Phi, psi and omega in degrees: 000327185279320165275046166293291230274350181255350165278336167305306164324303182326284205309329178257018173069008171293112201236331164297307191288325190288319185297302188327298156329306182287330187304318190268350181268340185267346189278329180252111169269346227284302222292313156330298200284312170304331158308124167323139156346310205281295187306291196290008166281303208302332192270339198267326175286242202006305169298332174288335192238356164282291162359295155304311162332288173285355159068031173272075215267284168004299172308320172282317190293324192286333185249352143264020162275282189320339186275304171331308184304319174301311198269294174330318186300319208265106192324314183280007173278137170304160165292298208270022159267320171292303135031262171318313195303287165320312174261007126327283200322291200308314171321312199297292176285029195224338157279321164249050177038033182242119198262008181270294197287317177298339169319292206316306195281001175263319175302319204269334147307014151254307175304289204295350177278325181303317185300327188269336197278168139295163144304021200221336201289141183344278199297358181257328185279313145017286171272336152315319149280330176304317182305301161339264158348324140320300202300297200296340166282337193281003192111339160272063220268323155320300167298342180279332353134253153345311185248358154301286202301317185314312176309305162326310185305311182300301201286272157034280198290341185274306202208143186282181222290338189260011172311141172287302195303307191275331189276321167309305199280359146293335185276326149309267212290001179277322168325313197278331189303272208299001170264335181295350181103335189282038222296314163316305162267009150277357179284300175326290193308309173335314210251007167278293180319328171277326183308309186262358134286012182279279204284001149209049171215160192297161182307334183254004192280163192306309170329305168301315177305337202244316168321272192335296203316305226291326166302329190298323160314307177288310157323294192294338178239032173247351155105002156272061168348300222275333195286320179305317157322296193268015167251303160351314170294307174283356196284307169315316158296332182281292164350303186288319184227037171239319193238164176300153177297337164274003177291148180264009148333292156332298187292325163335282180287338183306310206304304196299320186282340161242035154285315174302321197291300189292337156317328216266325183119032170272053177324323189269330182316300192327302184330295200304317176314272212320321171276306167349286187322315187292323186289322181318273204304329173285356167281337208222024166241147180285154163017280215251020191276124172350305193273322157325310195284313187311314193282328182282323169330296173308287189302344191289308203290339162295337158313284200316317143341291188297333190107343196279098181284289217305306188294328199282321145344306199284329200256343147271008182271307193302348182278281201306335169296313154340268165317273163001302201279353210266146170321304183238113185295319194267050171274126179285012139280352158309306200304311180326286188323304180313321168303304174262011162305316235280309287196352185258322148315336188301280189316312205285012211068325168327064164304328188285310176306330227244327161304316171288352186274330190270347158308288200308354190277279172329289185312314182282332165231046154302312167274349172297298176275167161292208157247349158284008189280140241252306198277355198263292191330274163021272168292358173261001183264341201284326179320281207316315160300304185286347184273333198279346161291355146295314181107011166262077200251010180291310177315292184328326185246359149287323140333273184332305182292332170282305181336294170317283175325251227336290186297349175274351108028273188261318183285135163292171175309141172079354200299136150346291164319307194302335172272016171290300192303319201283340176270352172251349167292296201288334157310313196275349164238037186308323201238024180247149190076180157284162172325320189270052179244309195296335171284299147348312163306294180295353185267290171345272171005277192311310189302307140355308211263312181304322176279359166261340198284292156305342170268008174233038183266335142013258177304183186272148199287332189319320207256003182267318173305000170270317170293326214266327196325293172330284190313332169272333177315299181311325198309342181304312166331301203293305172305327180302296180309337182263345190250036152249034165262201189232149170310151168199140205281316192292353209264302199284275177009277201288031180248302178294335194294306220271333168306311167299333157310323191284343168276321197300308164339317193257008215207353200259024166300284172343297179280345168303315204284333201276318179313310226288310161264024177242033192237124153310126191070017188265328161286003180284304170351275167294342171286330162308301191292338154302306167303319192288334178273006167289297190307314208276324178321286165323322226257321192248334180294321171255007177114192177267152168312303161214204210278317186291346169291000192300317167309290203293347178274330161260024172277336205266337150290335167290340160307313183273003165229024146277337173297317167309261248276357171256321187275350188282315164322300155313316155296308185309308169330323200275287192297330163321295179323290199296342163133345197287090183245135157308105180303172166258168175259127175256094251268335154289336203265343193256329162276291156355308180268004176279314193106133189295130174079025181236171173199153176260157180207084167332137136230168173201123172320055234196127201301141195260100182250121223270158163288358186269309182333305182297323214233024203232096192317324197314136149295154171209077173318126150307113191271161161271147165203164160280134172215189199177127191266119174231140146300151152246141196307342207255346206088005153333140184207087164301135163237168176232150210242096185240034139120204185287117171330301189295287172347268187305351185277313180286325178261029153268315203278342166302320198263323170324289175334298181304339178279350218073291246252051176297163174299335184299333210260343141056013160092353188250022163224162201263324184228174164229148192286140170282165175248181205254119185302305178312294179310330171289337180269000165254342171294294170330302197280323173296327184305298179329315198282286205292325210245332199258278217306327185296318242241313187295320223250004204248328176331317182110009166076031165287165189247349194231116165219144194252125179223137178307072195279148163231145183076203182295354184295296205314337176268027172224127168275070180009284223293334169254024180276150192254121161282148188312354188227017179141221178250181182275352157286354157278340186261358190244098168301080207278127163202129181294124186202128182261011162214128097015302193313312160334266228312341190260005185284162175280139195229035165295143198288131205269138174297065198238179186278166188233061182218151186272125133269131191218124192243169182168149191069030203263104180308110176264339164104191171149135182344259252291133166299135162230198185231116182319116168358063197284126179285000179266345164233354153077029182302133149283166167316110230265325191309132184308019153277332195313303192289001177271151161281160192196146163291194189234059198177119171225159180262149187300145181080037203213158149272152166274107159306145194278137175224092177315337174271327186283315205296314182310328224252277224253342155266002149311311180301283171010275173298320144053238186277320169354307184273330180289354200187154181248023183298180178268203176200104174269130153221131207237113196235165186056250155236039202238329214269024191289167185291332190302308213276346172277307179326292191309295188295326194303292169334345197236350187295132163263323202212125166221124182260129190229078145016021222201189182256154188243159183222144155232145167214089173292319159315359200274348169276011231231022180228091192199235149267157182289330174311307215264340169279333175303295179322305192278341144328322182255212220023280162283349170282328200274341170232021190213033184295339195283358154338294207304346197212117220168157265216106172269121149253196168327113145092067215254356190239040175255338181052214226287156148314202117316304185285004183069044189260146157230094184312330211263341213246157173230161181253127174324328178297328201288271212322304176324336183292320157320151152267102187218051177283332161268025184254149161288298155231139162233133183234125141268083182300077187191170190278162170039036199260004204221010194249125161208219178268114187268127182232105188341115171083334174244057191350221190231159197272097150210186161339301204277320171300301157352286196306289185302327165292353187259026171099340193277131192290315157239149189231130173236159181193157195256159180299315203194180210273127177289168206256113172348272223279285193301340158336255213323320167274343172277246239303332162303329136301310179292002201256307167332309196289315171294306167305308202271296218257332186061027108017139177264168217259342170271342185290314183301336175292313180313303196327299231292336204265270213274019156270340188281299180313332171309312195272009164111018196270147191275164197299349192245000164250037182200001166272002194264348193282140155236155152264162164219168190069176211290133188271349196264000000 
């Protein structure tokens, strides 16, 4: 009757009263003891698994000791009941962390099964992993390694590839891979394991849940943050509507998502789980219970985060006192808790406490682990940190150099960690030896960060931008480390090389997209990668229907953009297989491709990092500042140090204003004022004066300069800053890249079409009746707004104005080329001017012109309550930014279809998707086409990047919003100059600019354009 009566509870969720139940049924044995042998296995096996349920491990142990005992006692039991008994027991003791008795109690579940089994037999390989998996907490990770792979051999040859048995002990050894440093072939076994539990287990199983987290894990120190993060999020939904909310499965998964949220740096998102998570378990766990404990640990370390020293102190003292009281006190989760006590002392100045606690740490687990082990390295690197804040640094940096063997050691080349340990050797002997040890170190250093940099050109790009993203953060270091060096040319060379490797990483989508459909079998590929990214497009622009669709609208993006982000892998993979490889970057090889009278010039955004920071307790905020590398045509390589960001950030953002074309206004307003030309020519010119003119002067008197922007730099159009003798564009040839790495792209002339596409007059639809466009006499829309002037710029979720200049825009370029060439000309006006038909034409385009109004709206996800808009915000910037920003075509302002399709509007993500491997040129005549999510060191996700990921060789594209009419003659001219006139396609943009400039037109309606990609 009582486990009636604790099953009932269960079943109707009284999840207190069943603990209560149970608590009261292990307290009276008496009851037990009246029971047959056969009945009292079966209720004590019941009790073990309500127990598990209810996260009672105390409970468990009592009653699967007592099932063990039982089963020992009784003459007729099998070995292999006991067996079963026994790895309870192991489950059990491995739960409450005592990793000696679940050993001890796992050999003998492996003897008695080997004795009754084949060595072949499922349930003897079984227990062999169970071992294994022992062997690998205790440290033994090689062995482990080892007896893992021998399983998998076996079973691969025993049972098929979707056997439960053969897919665990891949997901072991992928497990044991990832504690070794091999991050890469635990991702493979991993994402082989989810793939075929996807496919043949329900959407909630336990199974699936647990493939996802272990990718989540490997995700996450492979530096994919955003992915890890959302396969935790469904692991947490399946949790949520398979189980009660205390169950601790549940708590479980809480725990794990908000760890990732602190990785990304949602401290407080992280926060709101962990107390939860905590309050939970102390209503329904005893005291000293494991997962009690796990959680005030987890919130300690977000106190810590946060500044809440004194809180985060307190609940790591009660853990560690806890963990004291515990079978096994010297447990690495003690060490774990003890370590970041240590580190919490830190802050607070306690030093000396805070070096014995992390001594004692090291010393346990030196007799615990091996010496490669990942949680021992760990903690001698954090020692090497506290001593040098003693002043104890010959130890500190001896420590540091052991650190180092070791990961190299254990790590490949490029490994994460490894440039950690190599920036921390080298921060720490920075001011010890001669100089060149110190140059040697830092080189080490770079070169490090450059084979992580090739190890992720791979990857899917989201997620290499995310890897690379960490990495430019250390280059700050690097720059630190290099300027306590005495000059050296060779040090700044590989300073730019390694930066530029670190961009290439965000920008070598072009030459993949350009490979992809002339590589056998590369075109299935990318046409996969165009639907998903058809979908996410539709999926994101207008949102959720309502508030309550928000889970599921950001589960589905996130499905869909594990989906991208597999197939873009795949693609790469593809293209590797086929011969496509990326050179590293060489500063000759790059001087070489500028050309006599030319120079490059790099900048980058980035904390300026002091030396009292490193070796000093005091906070020391980091200023940001600017700095800029310039090539020279000979190889050469200057850097400049050109002061506090916000300074130069206030007069860009000063002078953008004084031009009319302030920064605030980001495309969501319809007009702007003009601005006043005096105050811009004295604003201009100090801004010129602070970020160009030092950098112009250091060229070699070169005439051609090709430049890098980073930050807010990327929103100035250099080339019309104004100088004491005009602008820098009269003496200067200025073109815009957002890598170098371009430049080294192959520029043999492509076997592609020779055909013009051009849209303009493009019928957006809209509440009012009009009369549709006809594209054979191009008639506009007859109601009289149409007819006002306009800019080329609307906010997302608006109607779209009718723009009497594109349509005059696109059969002027039309005739043209007519006159110009006897090629074909698709021109698609009016409601002819659809995404199918750019999609369709785009394949055959040499030169494609796009008419239309440009959007940027990081807001366009955001008018909703602040919880649920902050969510869907962080959503689409970590797997959709190019979402944020995009192109209104035919019927963009009708919003969804029938089918929930949004035909009218295209997006950066969609438009990267196009085939545009045979254009030449791409022009997006519309505002803001050149504005998106700007990312320290990778410059920015916006239309012009799209154009170059779909492949388009050159891209012009605007700042800021343009004035109708003056569009239409500047382009109408620059088309003339090329076609007509034979111009290279950056002198015609120029011409074409300063004939706008002749006739008086002021600097914002013919200054906003840049090109990028090949100029000629």
């Amino acid at each position: 009757m009582r486990l009636d009566a604790i099953a009932t509870a269960l079943k109707s969720e009284q999840r207190d009263e069943a603990r209560a139940l149970l608590r009261a049924a292990m307290a009276d044995p008496g009851w037990l003891q009246d029971l047959d042998d056969a009945v009292r296995a079966l209720v004590l096996t019941a009790l073990d698994t309500h127990a598990g349920q209810l996260g009672e491990l105390e409970i468990r142990l009592a009653a699967v000791e007592q099932l063990v005992a039982l089963r020992r006692e009784h003459p007729g039991t099998d070995a292999l009941d006991l067996a079963e008994a026994l790895q309870r027991l192991c489950g059990t003791l491995h739960e409450l962390r005592d990793h000696a008795g679940a050993r001890e109690a796992a050999e003998e579940v492996l003897r008695l099964r080997t004795d009754a089994l084949p060595a072949e037999d499922v349930a003897v390989l079984s227990a062999r992993q169970n071992l294994a998996a022992l062997n690998a907490i205790a440290g033994d990770l090689q062995s482990a390694r080892d007896q893992f792979a021998a399983i998998v051999e076996t079973l691969s040859r025993a049972v098929a590839p979707e056997h439960p048995a053969l897919l665990a002990a891949r997901l072991n050894l992928a497990q044991v891979s990832h504690e070794m440093g091999d991050l890469v072939r635990a991702r493979e076994l991993e994402e082989d394991v989810l793939a075929i539990r996807l496919r043949i287990l329900t959407e909630d199983h336990e199974d699936l849940c647990i493939a996802r987290g272990v990718l989540s894990n490997t995700l996450a120190d492979m530096g994919d943050l955003e992915g890890a993060r959302a396969l935790q999020e469904q692991v947490l939904a399946a949790r949520t509507r398979q189980l009660p909310a205390d169950h601790p499965d549940v708590l479980d998964a809480q725990a794990n998502l908000a760890v990732l949220r602190k990785n990304v740096g949602d401290y407080l998102g992280a926060r709101v789980l962990e107390e939860h998570v905590l309050a939970t378990g102390l209503r329904i766990y005893p005291e000293d219970h494991p997962d009690l404990l796990a959680a005030k640990h987890n919130l300690a370390a977000t106190l810590d985060a946060q500044g809440e020293l004194d809180g985060a102190r307190k609940l790591l003292e009660q853990v560690l006192e806890a963990r004291e009281r515990s079978p096994n006190p010297d447990s690495s989760d003690a060490q774990g808790a003890k370590h970041n006590l240590a580190l919490v002392l830190l802050q607070q100045g306690e030093l000396a406490e805070a070096v014995r606690l992390l001594r004692e740490v090291v010393a346990a687990r030196e007799v615990l682990l091996p010496p490669d082990h990942p949680a021992l390295v760990n903690s001698l690197q954090s020692l090497a940190i506290l001593l040098a804040r003693t002043g104890a640094l010959d130890e500190s940096r001896a420590i540091d150099r052991e650190v180092l063997e070791r990961r190299e050691r254990l790590l490949p080349p490029g490994h994460r960690d490894l440039v950690d340990a190599r920036l921390n050797l080298a921060v720490g002997l920075r001011e010890v030896g001669p100089p060149e040890d110190g140059r040697a170190r830092l080189l080490a250093l770079l070169q490090e960060m450059r084979a992580l940099a090739r190890n992720q050109l791979w990857e899917a790009p989201r997620v290499a931008r995310e890897a690379a993203r960490g990495v430019l953060e250390d280059f700050s270091s690097a720059l630190f480390l290099a300027d306590n060096l005495p000059p050296d040319r060779l040090v700044t060379r590989a300073l730019f090389e390694t930066l530029e490797e670190l961009r290439r990483v965000s920008t070598s989508s072009s030459a993949v997209a350009r490979a992809a459909y002339s590589q056998s079998g590369s075109g299935r590929i990318a046409e996969s990668i165009r639907s998903v990214r058809n979908q996410m497009n539709d999926l994101v622009v207008l949102g959720p229907f309502d508030d309550a669709d928000t889970a599921a609208w950001r589960a589905e993006i996130h499905r869909l953009s594990s989906e991208r982000d597999a197939l873009e892998r795949e693609l790469r993979g593809t293209l590797a297989a086929s011969g496509l490889h990326l050179e590293g970057i060489d500063a000759s090889a790059l001087a070489g491709e500028l050309g006599p009278k030319a120079a490059a010039i790099s900048y980058l955004r980035h904390d300026a990092v002091r030396a009292e920071e490193i070796e000093s307790e005091e906070e020391n905020p980091r200023e940001a500042r600017f700095s800029a590398f310039v090539l020279r045509a000979d190889g050469d390589v200057d850097r400049v140090d050109l002061g506090p960001a916000k300074e130069i950030e206030d007069l860009a953002r000063s002078w953008r204003s004084a031009l009319g074309a302030p920064l605030a206004a980001r495309g969501l307003e319809p007009r702007v004022e003009r601005g006043d030309g005096a105050e811009a020519e004295r604003i201009g010119t100090l801004l010129c004066q602070r970020i160009l003119e030092p950098l112009l002067a250091r060229t070699n008197d070169a005439r051609r300069i090709v430049i890098c922007p980073d930050g807010a730099l990327n929103l100035v159009p250099l080339a019309i800053l104004p100088r004491r003798d005009g602008i820098v564009g009269d003496g200067f040839d200025i073109q815009v890249e957002v890598s170098f790495a371009r430049l080294l792209d192959d520029h043999a002339p492509r076997a592609a079409s020779s055909a013009l596409v051009v849209l303009g007059g493009i019928d957006y639809g809209g509440a009012e009746d009009r009369t549709a466009p006809d594209p054979a006499i191009g008639a506009a829309p007859s109601h009289e707004k149409d007819l006002e002037p306009a800019t080329r710029s609307s906010a997302l979720h608006t109607e779209f104005d009718y723009l009497p200049g594109s349509l005059l825009e696109a059969r002027a370029i039309a005739a043209l080329f007519a006159q110009a060439s006897s090629d074909p000309a698709f021109v698609l006006l009016g409601a002819d001017a659809t995404k199918s038909a750019v999609r369709d034409a785009g394949r055959r385009a040499r030169y494609l012109h796009v008419a239309t109004h440009g959007w940027f709206a990081p807001e366009a996800t955001s008018a909703r309550p602040d919880g649920e808009r902050q969510e869907r915000a962080d959503t689409v910037r970590g797997f959709a930014p190019e979402t944020l920003c995009g192109l209104a075509l035919a019927g963009a302002s009708l919003g969804r279809d029938a089918l929930g399709r949004v035909p009218g509007i295209l997006t950066a993500e969609e438009l990267a998707g196009l085939d545009l491997s045979g254009c030449e040129l791409a022009v997006l005549s519309a505002c803001e086409t050149n504005v998106g999510i700007t990312r320290a060191g990778q410059g920015i996700q916006s239309l012009q990047g799209a154009l170059h990921a779909a492949g388009a060789r050159t891209a012009i594209t605007s700042l800021w919003k343009v004035d109708d009419e003056a569009t239409r003659e500047l382009f109408e001219d620059f088309y003339a100059r090329i076609w007509i006139g034979g111009e290279a396609k950056s002198r015609a943009l120029w011409g074409a600019q300063m004939a706008q400039r002749a006739k008086g037109r002021p600097a914002r309606d013919w200054g906003g354009w840049v090109l990028t990609g090949d100029p000629r």
